[in-house]
XYZ file of C-alpha atoms in Angstrom:
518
model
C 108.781 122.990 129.747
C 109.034 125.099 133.450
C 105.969 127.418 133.823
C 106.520 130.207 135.671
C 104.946 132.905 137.120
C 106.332 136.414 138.107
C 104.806 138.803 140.884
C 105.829 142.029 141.267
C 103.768 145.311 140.856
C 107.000 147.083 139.537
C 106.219 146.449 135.850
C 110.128 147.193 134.880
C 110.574 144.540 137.639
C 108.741 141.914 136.376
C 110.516 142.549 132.647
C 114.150 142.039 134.457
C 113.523 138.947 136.105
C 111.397 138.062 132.196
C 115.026 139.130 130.912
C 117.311 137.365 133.225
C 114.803 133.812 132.191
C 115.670 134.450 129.016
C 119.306 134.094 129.339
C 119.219 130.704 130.981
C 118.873 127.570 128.743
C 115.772 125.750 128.955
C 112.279 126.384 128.061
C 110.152 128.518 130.453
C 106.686 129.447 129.851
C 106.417 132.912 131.309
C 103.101 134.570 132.967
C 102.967 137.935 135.079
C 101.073 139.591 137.581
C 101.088 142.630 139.483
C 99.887 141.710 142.910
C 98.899 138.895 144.913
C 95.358 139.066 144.119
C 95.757 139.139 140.358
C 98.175 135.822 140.853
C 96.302 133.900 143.125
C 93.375 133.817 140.781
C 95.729 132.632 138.113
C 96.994 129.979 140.081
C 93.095 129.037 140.584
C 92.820 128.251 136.795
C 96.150 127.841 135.546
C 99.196 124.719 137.103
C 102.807 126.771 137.860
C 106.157 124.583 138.353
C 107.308 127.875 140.173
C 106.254 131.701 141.641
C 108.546 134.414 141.462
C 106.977 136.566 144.208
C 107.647 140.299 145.670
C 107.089 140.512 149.400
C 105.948 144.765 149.314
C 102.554 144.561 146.699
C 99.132 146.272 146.817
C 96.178 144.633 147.681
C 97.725 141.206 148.689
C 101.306 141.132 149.743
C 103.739 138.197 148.931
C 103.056 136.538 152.302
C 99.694 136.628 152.210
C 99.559 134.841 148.750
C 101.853 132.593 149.848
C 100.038 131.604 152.919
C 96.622 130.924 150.716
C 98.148 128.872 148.324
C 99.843 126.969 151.099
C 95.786 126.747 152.282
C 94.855 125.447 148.376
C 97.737 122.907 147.724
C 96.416 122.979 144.737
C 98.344 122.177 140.915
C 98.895 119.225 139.152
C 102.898 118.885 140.844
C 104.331 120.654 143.603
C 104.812 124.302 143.220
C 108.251 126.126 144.092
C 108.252 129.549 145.341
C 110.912 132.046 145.249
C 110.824 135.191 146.763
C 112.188 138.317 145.955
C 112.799 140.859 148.919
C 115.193 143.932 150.140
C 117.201 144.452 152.971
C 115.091 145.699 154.853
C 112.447 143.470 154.266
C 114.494 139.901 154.801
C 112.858 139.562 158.457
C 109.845 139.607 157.280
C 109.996 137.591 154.195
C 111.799 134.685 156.968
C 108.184 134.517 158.637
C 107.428 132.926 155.418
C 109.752 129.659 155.872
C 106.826 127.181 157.243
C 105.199 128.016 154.231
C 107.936 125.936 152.334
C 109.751 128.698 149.870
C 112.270 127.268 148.573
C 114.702 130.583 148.317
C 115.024 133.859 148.850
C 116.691 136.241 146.569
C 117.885 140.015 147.768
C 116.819 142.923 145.995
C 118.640 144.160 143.550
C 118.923 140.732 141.714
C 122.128 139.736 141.262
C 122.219 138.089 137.941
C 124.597 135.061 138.796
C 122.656 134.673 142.216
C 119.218 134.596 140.567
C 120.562 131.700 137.895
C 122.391 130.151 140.717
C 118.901 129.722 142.410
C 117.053 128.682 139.395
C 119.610 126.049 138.672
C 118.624 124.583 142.008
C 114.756 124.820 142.000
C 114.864 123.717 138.478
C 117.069 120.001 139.940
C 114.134 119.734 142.256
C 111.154 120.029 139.905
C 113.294 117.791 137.412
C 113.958 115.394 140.741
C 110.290 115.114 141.253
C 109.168 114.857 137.759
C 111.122 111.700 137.608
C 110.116 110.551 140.760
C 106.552 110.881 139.316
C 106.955 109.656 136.156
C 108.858 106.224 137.435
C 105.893 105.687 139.975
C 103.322 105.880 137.299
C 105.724 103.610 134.740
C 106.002 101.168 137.699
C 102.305 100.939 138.594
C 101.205 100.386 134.551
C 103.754 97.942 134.415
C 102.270 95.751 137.538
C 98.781 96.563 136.605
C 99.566 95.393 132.891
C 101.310 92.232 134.286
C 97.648 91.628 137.058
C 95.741 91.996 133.612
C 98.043 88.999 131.902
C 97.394 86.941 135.409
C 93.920 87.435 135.293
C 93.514 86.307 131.684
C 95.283 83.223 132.180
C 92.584 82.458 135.074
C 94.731 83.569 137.970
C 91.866 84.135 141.119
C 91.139 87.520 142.221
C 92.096 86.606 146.093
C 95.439 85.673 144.431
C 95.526 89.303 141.899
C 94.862 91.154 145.375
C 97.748 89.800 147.310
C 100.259 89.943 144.262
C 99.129 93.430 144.137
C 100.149 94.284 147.240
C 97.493 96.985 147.550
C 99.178 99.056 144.680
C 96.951 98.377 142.069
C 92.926 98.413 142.413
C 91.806 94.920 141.311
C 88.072 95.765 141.298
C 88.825 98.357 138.599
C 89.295 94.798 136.398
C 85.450 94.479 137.150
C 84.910 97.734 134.660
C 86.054 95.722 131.808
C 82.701 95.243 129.606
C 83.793 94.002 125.894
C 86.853 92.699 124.685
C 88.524 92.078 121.275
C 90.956 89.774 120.186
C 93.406 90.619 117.159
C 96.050 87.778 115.371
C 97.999 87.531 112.999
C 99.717 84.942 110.693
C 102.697 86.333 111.038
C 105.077 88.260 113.688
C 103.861 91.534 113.861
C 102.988 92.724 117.505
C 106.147 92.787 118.634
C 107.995 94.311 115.478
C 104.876 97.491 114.672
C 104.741 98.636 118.521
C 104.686 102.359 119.157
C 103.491 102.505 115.562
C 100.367 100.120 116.158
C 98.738 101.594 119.528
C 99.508 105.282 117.741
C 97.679 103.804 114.801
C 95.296 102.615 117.618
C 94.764 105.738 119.528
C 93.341 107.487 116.309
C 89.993 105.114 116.419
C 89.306 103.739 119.344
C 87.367 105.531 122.021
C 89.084 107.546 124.741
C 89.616 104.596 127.770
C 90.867 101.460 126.640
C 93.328 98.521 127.503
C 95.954 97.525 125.041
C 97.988 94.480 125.965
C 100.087 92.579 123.397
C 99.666 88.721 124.429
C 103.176 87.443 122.126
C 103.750 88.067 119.073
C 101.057 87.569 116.916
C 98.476 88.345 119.501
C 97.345 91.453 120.624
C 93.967 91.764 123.247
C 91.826 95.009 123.083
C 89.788 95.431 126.828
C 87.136 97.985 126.797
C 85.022 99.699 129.956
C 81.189 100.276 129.988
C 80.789 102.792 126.750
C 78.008 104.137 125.722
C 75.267 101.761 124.248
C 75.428 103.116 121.008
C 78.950 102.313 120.277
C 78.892 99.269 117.260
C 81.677 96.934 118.268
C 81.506 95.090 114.971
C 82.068 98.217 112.912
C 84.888 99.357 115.541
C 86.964 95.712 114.815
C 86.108 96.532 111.294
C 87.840 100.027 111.288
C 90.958 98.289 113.044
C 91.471 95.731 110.436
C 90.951 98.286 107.858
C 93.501 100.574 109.375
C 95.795 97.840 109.945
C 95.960 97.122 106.721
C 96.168 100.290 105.107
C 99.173 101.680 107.350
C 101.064 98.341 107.768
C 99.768 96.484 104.356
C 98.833 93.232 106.565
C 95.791 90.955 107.110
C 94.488 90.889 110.392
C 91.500 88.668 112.375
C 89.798 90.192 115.238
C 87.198 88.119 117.567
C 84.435 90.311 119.408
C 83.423 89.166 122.332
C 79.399 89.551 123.585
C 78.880 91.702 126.872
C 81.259 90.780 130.146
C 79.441 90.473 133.163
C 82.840 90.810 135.646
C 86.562 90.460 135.398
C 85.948 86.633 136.513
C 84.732 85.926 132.763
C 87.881 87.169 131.490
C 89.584 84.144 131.161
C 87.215 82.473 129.711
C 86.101 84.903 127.479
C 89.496 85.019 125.948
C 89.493 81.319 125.478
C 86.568 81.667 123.373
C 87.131 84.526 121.592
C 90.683 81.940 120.650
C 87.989 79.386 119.311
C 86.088 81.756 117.277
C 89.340 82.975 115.187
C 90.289 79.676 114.564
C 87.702 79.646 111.978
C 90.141 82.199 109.654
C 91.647 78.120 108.553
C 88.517 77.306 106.748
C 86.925 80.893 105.939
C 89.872 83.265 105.246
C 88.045 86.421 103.446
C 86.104 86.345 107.140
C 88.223 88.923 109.036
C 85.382 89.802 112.207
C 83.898 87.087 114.282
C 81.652 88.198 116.741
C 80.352 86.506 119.936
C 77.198 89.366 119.809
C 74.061 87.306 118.793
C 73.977 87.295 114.890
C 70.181 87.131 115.053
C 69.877 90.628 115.091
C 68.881 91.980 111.539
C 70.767 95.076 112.474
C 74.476 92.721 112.615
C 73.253 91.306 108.974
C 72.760 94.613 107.858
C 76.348 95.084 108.940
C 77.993 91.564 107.363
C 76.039 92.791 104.224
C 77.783 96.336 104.424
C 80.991 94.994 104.591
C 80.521 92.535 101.949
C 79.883 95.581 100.004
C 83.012 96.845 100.963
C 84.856 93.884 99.862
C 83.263 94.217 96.224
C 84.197 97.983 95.899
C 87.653 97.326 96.828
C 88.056 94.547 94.755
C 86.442 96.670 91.878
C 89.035 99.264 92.835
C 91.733 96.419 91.669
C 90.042 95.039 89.077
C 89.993 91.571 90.954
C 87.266 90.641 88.759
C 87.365 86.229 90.619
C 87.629 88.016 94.070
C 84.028 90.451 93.078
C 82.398 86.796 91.826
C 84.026 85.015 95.458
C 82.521 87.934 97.959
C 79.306 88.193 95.335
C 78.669 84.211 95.773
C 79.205 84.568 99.533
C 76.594 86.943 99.771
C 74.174 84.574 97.630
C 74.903 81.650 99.851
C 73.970 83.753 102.523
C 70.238 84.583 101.279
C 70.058 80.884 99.902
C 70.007 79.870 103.388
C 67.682 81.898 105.122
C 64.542 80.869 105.301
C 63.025 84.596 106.478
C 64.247 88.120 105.150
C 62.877 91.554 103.877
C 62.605 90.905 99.948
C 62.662 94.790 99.878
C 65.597 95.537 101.588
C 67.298 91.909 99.771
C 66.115 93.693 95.967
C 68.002 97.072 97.403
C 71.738 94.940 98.778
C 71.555 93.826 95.189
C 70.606 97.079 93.534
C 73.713 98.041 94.782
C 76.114 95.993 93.914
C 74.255 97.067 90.517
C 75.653 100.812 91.250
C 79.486 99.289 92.293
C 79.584 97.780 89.051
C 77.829 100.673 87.294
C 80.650 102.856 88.831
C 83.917 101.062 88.753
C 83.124 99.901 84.828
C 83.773 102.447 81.892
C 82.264 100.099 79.350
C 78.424 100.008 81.157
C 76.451 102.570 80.081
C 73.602 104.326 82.181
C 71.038 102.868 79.998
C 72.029 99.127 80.793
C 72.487 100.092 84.433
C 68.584 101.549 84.367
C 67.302 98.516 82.959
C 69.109 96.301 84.868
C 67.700 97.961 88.309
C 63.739 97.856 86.584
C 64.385 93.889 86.427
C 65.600 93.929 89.770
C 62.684 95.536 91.669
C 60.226 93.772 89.260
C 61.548 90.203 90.010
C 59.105 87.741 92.245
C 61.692 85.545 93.422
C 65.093 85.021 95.136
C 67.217 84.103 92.242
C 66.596 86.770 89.559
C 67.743 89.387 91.445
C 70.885 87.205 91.646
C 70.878 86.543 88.462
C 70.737 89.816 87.286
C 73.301 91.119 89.039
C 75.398 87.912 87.883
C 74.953 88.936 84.185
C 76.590 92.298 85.276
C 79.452 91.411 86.550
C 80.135 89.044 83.353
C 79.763 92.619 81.420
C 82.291 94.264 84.270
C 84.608 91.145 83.209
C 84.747 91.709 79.446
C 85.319 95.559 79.952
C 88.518 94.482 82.220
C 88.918 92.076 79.437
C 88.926 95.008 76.914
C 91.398 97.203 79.138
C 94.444 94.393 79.322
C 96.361 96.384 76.605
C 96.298 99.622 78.453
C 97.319 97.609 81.860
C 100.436 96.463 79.689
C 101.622 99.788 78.523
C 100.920 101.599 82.088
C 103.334 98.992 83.443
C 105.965 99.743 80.907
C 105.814 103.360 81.717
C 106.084 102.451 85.217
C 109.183 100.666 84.511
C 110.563 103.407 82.025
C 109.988 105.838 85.100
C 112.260 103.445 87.740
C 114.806 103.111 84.489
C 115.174 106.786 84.536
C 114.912 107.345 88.235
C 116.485 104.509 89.595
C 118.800 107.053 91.399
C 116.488 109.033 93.077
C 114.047 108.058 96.067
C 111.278 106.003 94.497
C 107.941 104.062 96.510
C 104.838 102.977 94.715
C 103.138 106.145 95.922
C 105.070 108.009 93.568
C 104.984 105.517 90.452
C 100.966 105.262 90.883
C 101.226 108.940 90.319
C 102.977 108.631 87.031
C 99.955 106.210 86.003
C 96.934 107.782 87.746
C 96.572 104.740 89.656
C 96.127 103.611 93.567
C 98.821 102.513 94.701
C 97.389 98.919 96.038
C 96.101 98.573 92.520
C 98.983 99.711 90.874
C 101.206 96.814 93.332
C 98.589 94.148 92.525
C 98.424 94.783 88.468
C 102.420 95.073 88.504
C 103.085 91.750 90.453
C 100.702 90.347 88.067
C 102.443 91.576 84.755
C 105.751 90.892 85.667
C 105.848 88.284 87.957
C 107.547 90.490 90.983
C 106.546 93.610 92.957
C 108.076 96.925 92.655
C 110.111 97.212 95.595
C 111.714 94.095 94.021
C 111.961 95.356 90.458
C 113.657 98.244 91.762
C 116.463 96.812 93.993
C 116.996 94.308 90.820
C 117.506 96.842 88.635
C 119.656 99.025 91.196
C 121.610 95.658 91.909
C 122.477 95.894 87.853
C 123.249 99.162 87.334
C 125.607 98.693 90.469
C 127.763 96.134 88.891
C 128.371 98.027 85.707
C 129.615 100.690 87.195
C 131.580 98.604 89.258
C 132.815 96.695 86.287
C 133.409 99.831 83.975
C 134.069 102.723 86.128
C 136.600 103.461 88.743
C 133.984 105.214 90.958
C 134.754 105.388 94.567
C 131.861 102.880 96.131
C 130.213 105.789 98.305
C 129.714 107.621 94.808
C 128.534 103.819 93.168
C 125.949 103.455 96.335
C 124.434 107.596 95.665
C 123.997 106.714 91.974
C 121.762 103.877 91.902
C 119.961 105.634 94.810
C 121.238 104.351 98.211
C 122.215 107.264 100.533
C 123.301 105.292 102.606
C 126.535 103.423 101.473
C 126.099 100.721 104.131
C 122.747 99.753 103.338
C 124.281 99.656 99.904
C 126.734 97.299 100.564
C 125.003 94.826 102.991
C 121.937 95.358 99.963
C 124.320 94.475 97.575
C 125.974 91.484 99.265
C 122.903 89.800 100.181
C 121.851 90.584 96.265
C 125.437 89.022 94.441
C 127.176 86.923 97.795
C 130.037 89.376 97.509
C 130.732 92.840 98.807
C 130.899 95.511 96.456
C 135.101 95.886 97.023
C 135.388 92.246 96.686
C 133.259 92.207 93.555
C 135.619 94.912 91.993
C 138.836 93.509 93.147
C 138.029 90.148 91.520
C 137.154 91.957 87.997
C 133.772 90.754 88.489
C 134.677 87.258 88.116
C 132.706 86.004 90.718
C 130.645 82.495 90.566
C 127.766 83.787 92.562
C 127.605 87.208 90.463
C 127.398 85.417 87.425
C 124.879 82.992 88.547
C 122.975 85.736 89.993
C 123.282 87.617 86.688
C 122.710 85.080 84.262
């Protein structure tokens, strides 16, 4: 996009020059005015890649603007000026070369002269756009590899001269709070644009992103304001991670940095902590920030809570009594904590159940909370809601049957469709389910998951028409819904050992395609 910005107080002027833009390929942004006055305030609020000025105007000729924006240097790149100016005027508009104009154009415009000039002012703001945009590519890239230095405990005297004076080590000092994120698998390196897009949408406006390898990922954050909860922000990340990219990440929070010289060994630390995800693997947030603080219970409690509604959500009914028993151990050993606010965690893990459970009736749920906030001890409020989730359990119990025949109408849909585009989104539509519900109950009933159900049944319907038709393979690869015939064939070699040609040259007397099939 050129912005551009025409001066002329000839109105019909101003709409030829608009005209002659519009024939040139490329896209301008076009803005007029009729004198110099009216475009140097313009240019006072508003960045131009290049003027298109008259020298003759009222109020403030061509070479007066010129000279005060020469004064300003003002814009976010450097601004190109053309002028536009008649015979008799060409002396005068000359006085304006130590200004910097970058051409002159006679009046009348001369339609293959004006393009002609264009064409060159356009190569020079395209010249120094890349300029630009390499210098600022090269200087992230050095300051991105002084940030890896620094957390592998390279000195600061040694940061500066590497540096060369390019890059502003103390900035490093800014760095307040940083988060760790891993994986058990390759990820990193494979989600990239994706992840720090995914990023962007959460995180507050300045931030460091560096991906460490593969599996590791480190977060770097500046003084923020105080009120910014750094537990609940790694919470949101995990959560978003796995709802866009369906995988299980562990994030380590580290306390307050004093300087960029902790770095290092912050990091190292923060490597420690996650270690931990070995022996408690439901624990997804480990925090350096002192868990004293009845505020950060408040917070483990909340997500705990979290935990039990999604689980609810899938019917998990052993994952609600794992994160349930969690949250008793907790209470079991603490020696101090508000029975009130203990009796109200528990009251509503009363509602979760209430809400996620068809069978539980309003009355139960009533009497249920009465017990609660009348019980003088620890364990009766545990016990209460104990009982209730043994009632959630025999509704699920109740509600097998149904599970069975949704997944057989999920399967009668892919039997019917199998040729058209299908993702769980769309088959938890055809059972009024979510579709990380409808993936967990599926994989349960059947033994696979419905991508893999899918290509199975594709891979079937493949080799009977290989085997009975004399379709052309394209038309074999559209009907059991690959598009694309060679994704179709790799999908189906990988799927039988043979390529589809080979597979119907040989009759279908293959040893791997019957020991696939049988």
């Amino acid at each position: 996009m050129y912005r551009i910005l025409i001066v002329d107080d000839e109105k019909i002027e101003r709409n030829g020059i608009a005209f002659l833009l519009r024939q040139m390929k490329g896209e301008f942004e076009v803005s007029e005015a009729a004198n110099g006055r009216q475009a140097l305030d313009y240019l006072q609020k508003e960045d131009v890649d290049i003027l298109l000025t008259d020298i003759r105007m009222p109020f403030m000729d061509g070479i007066e603007l010129i000279s005060k924006i020469s004064e300003q240097k003002g814009g976010k790149s450097p601004l190109k000026i053309m002028i536009f100016s008649g015979y008799n005027e060409f002396d005068y508009a000359k006085s304006a070369v130590h200004y910097g104009v970058s051409e002159y154009i006679l009046k009348p415009v001369d339609p293959e002269e004006f393009q002609a000039s264009m064409k060159r002012v356009l190569r020079e703001i395209d010249a120094i756009r890349a300029d630009s945009l390499l210098k600022e590519r090269s200087l992230s890239f050095m300051k991105e590899h002084l940030l890896y230095e620094l957390l592998n405990g390279v000195t600061e005297e040694e940061l500066v001269r590497m540096s060369s004076g390019l890059v502003d080590i103390q900035a490093f000092h800014a760095y307040r709070r940083m988060m760790l994120l891993e994986m058990n698998e390759e990820f990193f390196g494979v989600a990239g644009d994706a992840f720090e897009k995914e990023l962007k949408s959460i995180l507050p406006d300045t931030y460091q992103y560096l991906n460490l390898n593969l599996t590791q990922s480190v977060l770097l954050f500046p003084e923020q304001n105080h009120l910014i909860d750094w537990r609940s922000l790694a919470q949101q990340i995990y959560e978003k991670i796995k709802e866009v990219f369906g995988k299980e990440c562990y994030i380590g929070v580290s306390g307050e940095i004093k300087d960029g010289t902790q770095i290092s060994s912050v990091l190292d630390e923060l490597e420690r902590m996650v270690e931990y995800k070995f022996c408690q693997p439901e624990t997804h947030i480990y925090s350096q920030i002192n868990r004293q603080n009845p505020l950060m219970s408040a917070e483990e409690d909340d997500a705990m809570l979290k935990w039990i509604r999604q689980d609810l959500e899938n019917k998990n009914i052993r994952a609600v009594r794992e994160h349930f028993q969690k949250l008793c151990q907790k209470y079991r050993s603490l020696s101090q904590f508000s029975q009130i606010y203990m009796k109200f965690l528990f009251s509503n893990i009363l509602k979760l159940l209430y809400d996620h459970t068809q069978g539980i009736t309003e009355k139960e749920l009533n009497e249920s909370m009465e017990a609660l906030y009348r019980a003088t001890d620890l364990y009766k409020p545990m016990e209460i809601a104990e009982a209730m989730i043994e009632r959630t359990a025999e509704e699920f119990a109740k509600s097998s049957g149904t599970v069975r025949r949704e997944m057989e109408t999920v399967k009668r849909y892919i039997h019917n469709h199998y040729s058209e585009d299908l993702s769980v989104d769309l088959m938890a539509e055809q059972v009024y389910m979510a579709p990380s519900y409808l993936s967990a109950l599926f994989k349960k009933e059947t033994g696979e998951n419905i991508s893999k159900y899918i290509k199975n049944y594709r891979m079937k319907k493949a080799k009977e028409l290989l085997e009975d038709t004399h379709e052309k393979i394209v038309n074999v690869s559209v009907a059991v819904g690959y598009p694309n015939v060679s994704y179709f064939c790799q999908s189906f070699r990988e799927y039988f050992g043979v390529s589809p040609q080979k597979f119907r040259s040989k009759g279908g007397k293959n040893e791997a395609v019957l020991e696939r099939t049988e």
